[in-house]
Structures are given as C-alpha cells and as structure tokens.
PDB file of C-alpha atoms in Angstrom:
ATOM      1  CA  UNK A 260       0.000   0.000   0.000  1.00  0.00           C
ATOM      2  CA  UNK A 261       0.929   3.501  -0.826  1.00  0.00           C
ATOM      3  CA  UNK A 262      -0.182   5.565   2.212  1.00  0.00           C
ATOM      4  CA  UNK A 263      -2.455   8.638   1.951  1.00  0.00           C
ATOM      5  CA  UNK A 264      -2.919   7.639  -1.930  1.00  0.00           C
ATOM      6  CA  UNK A 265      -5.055   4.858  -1.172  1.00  0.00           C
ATOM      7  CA  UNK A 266      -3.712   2.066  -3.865  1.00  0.00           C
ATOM      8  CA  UNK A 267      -3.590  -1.153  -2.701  1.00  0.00           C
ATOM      9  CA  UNK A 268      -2.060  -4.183  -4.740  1.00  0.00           C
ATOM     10  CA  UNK A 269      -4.796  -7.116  -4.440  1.00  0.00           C
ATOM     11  CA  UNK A 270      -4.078 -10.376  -3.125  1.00  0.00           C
ATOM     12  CA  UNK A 271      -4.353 -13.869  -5.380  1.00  0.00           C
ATOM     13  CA  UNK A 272      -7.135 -14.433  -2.646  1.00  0.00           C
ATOM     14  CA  UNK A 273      -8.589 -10.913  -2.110  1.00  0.00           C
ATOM     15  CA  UNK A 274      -9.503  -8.255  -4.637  1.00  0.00           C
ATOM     16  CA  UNK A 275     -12.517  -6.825  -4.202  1.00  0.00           C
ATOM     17  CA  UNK A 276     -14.289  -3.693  -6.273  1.00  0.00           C
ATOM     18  CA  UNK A 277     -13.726  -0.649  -4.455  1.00  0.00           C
ATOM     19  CA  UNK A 278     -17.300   1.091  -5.167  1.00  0.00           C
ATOM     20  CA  UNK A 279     -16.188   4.839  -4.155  1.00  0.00           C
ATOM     21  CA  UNK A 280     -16.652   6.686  -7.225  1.00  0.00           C
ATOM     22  CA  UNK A 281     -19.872   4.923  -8.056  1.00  0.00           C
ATOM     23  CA  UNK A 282     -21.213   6.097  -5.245  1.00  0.00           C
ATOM     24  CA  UNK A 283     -19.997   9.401  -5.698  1.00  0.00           C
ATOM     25  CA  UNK A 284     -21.183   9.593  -8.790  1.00  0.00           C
ATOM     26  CA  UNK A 285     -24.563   8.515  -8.342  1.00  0.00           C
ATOM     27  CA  UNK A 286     -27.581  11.030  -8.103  1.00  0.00           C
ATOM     28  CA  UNK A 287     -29.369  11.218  -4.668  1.00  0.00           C
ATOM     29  CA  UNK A 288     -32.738   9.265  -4.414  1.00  0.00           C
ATOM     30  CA  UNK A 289     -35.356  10.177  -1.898  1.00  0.00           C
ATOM     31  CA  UNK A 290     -36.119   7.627   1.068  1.00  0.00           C
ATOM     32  CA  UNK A 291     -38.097   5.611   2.428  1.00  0.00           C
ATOM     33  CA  UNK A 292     -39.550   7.458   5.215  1.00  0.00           C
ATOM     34  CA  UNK A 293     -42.323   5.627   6.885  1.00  0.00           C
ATOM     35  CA  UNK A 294     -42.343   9.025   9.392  1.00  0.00           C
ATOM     36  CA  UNK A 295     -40.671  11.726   7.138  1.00  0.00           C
ATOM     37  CA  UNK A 296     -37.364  12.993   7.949  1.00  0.00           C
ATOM     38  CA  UNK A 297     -37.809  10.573  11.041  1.00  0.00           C
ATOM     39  CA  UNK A 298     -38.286   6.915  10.613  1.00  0.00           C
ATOM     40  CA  UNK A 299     -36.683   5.342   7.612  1.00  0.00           C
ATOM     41  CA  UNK A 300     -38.204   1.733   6.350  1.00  0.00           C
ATOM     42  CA  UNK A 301     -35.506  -0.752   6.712  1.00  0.00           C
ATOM     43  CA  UNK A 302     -33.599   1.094   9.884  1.00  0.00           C
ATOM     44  CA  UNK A 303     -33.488  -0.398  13.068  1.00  0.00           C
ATOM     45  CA  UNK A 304     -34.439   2.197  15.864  1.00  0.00           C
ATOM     46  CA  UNK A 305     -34.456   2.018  19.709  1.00  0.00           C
ATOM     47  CA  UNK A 306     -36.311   3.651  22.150  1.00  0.00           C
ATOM     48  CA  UNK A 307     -35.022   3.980  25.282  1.00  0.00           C
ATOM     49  CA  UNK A 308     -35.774   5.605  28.487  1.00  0.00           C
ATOM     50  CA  UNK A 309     -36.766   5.120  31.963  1.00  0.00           C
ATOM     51  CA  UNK A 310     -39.885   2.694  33.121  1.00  0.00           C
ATOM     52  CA  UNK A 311     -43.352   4.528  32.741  1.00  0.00           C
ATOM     53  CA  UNK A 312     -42.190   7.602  30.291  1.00  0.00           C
ATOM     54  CA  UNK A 313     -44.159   6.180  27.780  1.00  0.00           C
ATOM     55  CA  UNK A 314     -42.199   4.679  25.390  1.00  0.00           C
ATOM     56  CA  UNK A 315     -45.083   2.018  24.815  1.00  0.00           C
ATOM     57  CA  UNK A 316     -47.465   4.746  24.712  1.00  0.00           C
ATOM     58  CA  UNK A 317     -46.189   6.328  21.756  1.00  0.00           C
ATOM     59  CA  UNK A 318     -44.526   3.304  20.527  1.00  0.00           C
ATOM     60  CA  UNK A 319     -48.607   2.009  20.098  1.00  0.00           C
ATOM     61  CA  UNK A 320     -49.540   5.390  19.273  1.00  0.00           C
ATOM     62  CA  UNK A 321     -47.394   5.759  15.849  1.00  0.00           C
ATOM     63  CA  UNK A 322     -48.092   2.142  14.981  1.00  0.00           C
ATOM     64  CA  UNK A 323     -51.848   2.657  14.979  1.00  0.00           C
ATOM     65  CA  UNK A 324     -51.406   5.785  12.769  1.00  0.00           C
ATOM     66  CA  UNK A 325     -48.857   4.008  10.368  1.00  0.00           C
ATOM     67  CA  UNK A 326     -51.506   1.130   9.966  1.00  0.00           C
ATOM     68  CA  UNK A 327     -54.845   2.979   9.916  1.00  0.00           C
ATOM     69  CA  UNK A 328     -53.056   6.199   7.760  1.00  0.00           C
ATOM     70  CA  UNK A 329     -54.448   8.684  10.457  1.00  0.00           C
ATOM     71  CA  UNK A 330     -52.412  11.782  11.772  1.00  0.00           C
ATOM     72  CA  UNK A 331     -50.950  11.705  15.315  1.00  0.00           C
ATOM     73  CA  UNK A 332     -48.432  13.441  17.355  1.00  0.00           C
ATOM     74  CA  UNK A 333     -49.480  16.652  16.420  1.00  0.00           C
ATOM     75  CA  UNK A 334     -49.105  15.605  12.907  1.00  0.00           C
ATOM     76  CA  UNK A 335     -45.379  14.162  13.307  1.00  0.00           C
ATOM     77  CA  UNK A 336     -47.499  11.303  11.929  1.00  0.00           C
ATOM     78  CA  UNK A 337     -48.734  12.893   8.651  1.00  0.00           C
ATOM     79  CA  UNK A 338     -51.794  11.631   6.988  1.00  0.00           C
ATOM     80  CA  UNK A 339     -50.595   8.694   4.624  1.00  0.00           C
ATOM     81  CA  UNK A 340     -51.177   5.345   3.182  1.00  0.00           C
ATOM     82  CA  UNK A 341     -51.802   2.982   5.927  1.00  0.00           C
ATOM     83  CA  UNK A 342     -48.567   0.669   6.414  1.00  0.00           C
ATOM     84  CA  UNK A 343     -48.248  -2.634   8.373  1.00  0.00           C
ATOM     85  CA  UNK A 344     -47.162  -2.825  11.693  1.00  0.00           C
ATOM     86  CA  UNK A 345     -46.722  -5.693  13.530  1.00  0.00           C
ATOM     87  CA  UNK A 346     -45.987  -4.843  17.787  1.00  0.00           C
ATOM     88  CA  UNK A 347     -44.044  -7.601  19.568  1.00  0.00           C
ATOM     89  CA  UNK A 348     -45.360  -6.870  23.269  1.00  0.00           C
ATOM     90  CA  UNK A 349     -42.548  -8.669  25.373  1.00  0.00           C
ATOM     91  CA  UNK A 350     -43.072  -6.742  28.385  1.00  0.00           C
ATOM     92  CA  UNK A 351     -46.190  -5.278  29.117  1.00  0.00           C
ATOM     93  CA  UNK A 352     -49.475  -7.343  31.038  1.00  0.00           C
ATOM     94  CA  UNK A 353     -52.127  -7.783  28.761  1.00  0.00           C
ATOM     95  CA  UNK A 354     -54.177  -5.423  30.503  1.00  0.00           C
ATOM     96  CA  UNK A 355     -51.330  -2.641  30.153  1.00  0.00           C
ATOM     97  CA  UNK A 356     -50.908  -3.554  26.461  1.00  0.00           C
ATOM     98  CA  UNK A 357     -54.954  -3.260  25.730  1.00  0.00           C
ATOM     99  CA  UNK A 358     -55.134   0.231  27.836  1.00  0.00           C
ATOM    100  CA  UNK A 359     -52.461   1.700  25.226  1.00  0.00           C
ATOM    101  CA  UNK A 360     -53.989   0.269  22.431  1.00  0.00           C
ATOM    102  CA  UNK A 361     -57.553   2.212  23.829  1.00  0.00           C
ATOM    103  CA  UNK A 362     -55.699   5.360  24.854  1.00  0.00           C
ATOM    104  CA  UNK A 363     -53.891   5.446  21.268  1.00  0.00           C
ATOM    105  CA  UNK A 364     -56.775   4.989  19.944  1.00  0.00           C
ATOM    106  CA  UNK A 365     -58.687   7.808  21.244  1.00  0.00           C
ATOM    107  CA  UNK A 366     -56.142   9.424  21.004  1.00  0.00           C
ATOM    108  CA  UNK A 367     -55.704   9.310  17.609  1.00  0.00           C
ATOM    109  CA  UNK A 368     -59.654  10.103  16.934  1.00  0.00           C
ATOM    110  CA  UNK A 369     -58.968  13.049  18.898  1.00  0.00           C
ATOM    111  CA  UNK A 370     -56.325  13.990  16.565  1.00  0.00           C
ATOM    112  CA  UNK A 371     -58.695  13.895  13.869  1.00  0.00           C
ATOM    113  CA  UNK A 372     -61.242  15.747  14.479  1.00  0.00           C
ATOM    114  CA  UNK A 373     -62.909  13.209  15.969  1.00  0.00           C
ATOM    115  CA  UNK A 374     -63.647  10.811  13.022  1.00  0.00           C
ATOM    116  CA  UNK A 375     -62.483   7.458  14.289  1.00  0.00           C
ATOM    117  CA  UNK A 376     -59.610   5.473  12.041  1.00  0.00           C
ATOM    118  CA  UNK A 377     -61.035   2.834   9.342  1.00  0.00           C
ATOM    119  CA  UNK A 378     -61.226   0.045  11.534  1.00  0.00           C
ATOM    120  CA  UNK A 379     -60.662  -2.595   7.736  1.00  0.00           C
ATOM    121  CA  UNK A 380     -57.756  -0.673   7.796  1.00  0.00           C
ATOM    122  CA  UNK A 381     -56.282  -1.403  11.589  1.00  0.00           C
ATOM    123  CA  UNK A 382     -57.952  -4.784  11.350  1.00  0.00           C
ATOM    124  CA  UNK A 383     -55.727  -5.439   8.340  1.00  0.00           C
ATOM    125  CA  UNK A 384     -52.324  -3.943   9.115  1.00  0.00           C
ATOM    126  CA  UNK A 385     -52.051  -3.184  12.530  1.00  0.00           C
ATOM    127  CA  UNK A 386     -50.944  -6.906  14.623  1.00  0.00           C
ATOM    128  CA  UNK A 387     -50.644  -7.375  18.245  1.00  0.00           C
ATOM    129  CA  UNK A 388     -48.694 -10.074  19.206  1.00  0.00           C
ATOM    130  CA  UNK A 389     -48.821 -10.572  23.096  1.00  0.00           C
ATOM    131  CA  UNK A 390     -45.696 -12.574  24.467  1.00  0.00           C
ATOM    132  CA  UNK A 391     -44.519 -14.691  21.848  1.00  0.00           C
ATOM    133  CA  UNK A 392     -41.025 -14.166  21.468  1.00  0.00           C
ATOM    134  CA  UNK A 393     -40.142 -15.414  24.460  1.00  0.00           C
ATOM    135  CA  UNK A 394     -38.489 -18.718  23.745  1.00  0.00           C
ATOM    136  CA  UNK A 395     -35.176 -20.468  22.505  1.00  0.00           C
ATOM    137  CA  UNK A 396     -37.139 -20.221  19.049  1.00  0.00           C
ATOM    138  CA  UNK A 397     -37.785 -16.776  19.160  1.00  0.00           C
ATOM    139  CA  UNK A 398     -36.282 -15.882  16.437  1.00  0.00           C
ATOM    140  CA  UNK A 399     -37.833 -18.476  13.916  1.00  0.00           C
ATOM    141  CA  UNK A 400     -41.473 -17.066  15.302  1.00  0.00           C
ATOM    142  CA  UNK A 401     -40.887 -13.800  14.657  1.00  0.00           C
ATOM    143  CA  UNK A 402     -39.442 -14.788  10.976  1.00  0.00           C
ATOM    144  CA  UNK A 403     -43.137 -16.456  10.766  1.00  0.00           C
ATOM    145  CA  UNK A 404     -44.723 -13.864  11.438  1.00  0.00           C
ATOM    146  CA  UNK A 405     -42.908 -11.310   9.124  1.00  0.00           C
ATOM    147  CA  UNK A 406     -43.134 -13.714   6.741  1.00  0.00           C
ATOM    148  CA  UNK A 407     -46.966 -13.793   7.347  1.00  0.00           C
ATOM    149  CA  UNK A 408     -47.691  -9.916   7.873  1.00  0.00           C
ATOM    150  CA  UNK A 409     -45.232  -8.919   5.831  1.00  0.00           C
ATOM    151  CA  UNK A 410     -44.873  -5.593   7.470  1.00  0.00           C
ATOM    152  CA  UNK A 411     -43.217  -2.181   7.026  1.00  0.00           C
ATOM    153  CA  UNK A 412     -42.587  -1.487  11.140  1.00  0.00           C
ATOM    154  CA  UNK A 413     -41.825  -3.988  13.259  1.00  0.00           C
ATOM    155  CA  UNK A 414     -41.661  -3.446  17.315  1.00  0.00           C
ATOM    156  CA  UNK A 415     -40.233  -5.364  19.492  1.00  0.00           C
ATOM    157  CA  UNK A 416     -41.462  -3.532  22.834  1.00  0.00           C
ATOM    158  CA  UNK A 417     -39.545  -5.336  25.642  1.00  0.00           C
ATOM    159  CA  UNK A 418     -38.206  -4.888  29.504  1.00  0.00           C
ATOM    160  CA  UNK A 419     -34.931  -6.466  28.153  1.00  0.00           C
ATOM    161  CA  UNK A 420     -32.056  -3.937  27.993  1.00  0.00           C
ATOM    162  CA  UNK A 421     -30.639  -3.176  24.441  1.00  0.00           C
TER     163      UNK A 421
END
C-alpha cells in the first residue's frame, strides 16, 4: 500500500471492487420514510428511556397511525397510506398492552377531528402479538410472522435492555 494515496495491490485471494466513485457519482434518491425525515423503512431504531415515560405509549400510538393512515403526534405522523405494523409486546401485562392500544386509539380520533380510524384498515395492518417471542425459538417465530404480515414497522417492545 501507498499511504495517503489509497492504492492497494490485491491479493491472489482478495480483490474486491472498491465502489467509491460509483457512489460518488450517483444522483441522490429520496427515502423511504415511513415518518418523514424521522423513521426510515428498513432502519433499526431504539427507544429507550426510563420505566413509565411512555415509550409504549407512543410506541402504540405511531403504529396505529402508520396502519390505519391517520395523523398523530401533532401531525409528526402525517396523513398517509396505511402501512403494516406488527408490535411484539414482550413486556407489558395484557391489561397494560390493551389500555395503550384504547388510549392510542382515542387518542388518535382526537387527533382527527374526531372521526375514528377505518377500523378494515387497523384490522388489516395493525398486529398485536402478546408474548410470543419469548423462547429459545424466538427468532424463527418472529421470521413467521414477518413472513406472514409482511410488514413495514416492526416493534419489538420489551423490559430487556438493548
């Protein structure tokens, strides 16, 4: 190698493209945001903070507005096609889980002048799966159900630290 010129001789074993001025060269393409200029499809994303400052809350809230299409959070959640969202609930009672999903809800007919989100649309894109991943297997159920749903957000909502 000649240092600070960047030319490297390749190896009989190793000598892969170097993609550089491709990628330069290419034009810039637009994203795609599932949240504009905040959640990107395809990124992984975590949400951390302390117990009870609503990270599930909100967590709930933008998934029901990604799947029924609805505004939220004072419209951080624009109006859009609906998307599906499957929520991995690894941590919360089933009783905590359903009060979100209610207060989200309400919340998000609120938002909206009080017309309520299609419920064919949450019916068919918003899925809450309620302590599944639990297992040695865990990852081969989720894979199902991706493969099944075959959604745009995933969350995993879980106590376990990241």
């Amino acid at each position: 190698m000649i240092f600070g010129r960047g030319i490297i001789e390749p190896t009989d074993d190793f000598a892969p493209d170097n993609p550089i001025l491709d990628i330069l060269s290419a034009p810039d393409t637009e994203p795609d945001w599932l949240i504009p200029n905040l959640l990107l499809q395809g990124t992984l994303v975590c949400l951390a903070g302390d117990a009870g400052s609503g990270k599930s809350y909100i967590s709930y809230t933008i998934g029901l507005a990604l799947a029924a299409g609805c505004a939220a959070l004072s419209r951080l959640v624009p109006e859009a096609e609906p998307k599906r969202v499957i929520y991995f609930d690894e941590e919360n009672s089933r009783g905590d889980r359903d009060k979100y999903l209610r207060r989200s809800f309400h919340g998000l007919i609120a938002h909206n002048g009080g017309e309520e989100p299609s419920e064919s649309a949450l019916l068919t894109n918003f899925w809450p799966v309620h302590f599944a991943l639990g297992g040695d297997d865990w990852e081969a159920c989720a894979a199902r159900w991706v493969r099944y749903v075959q959604p745009q957000l995933i969350v995993i909502d879980t106590a376990t630290p990241a």
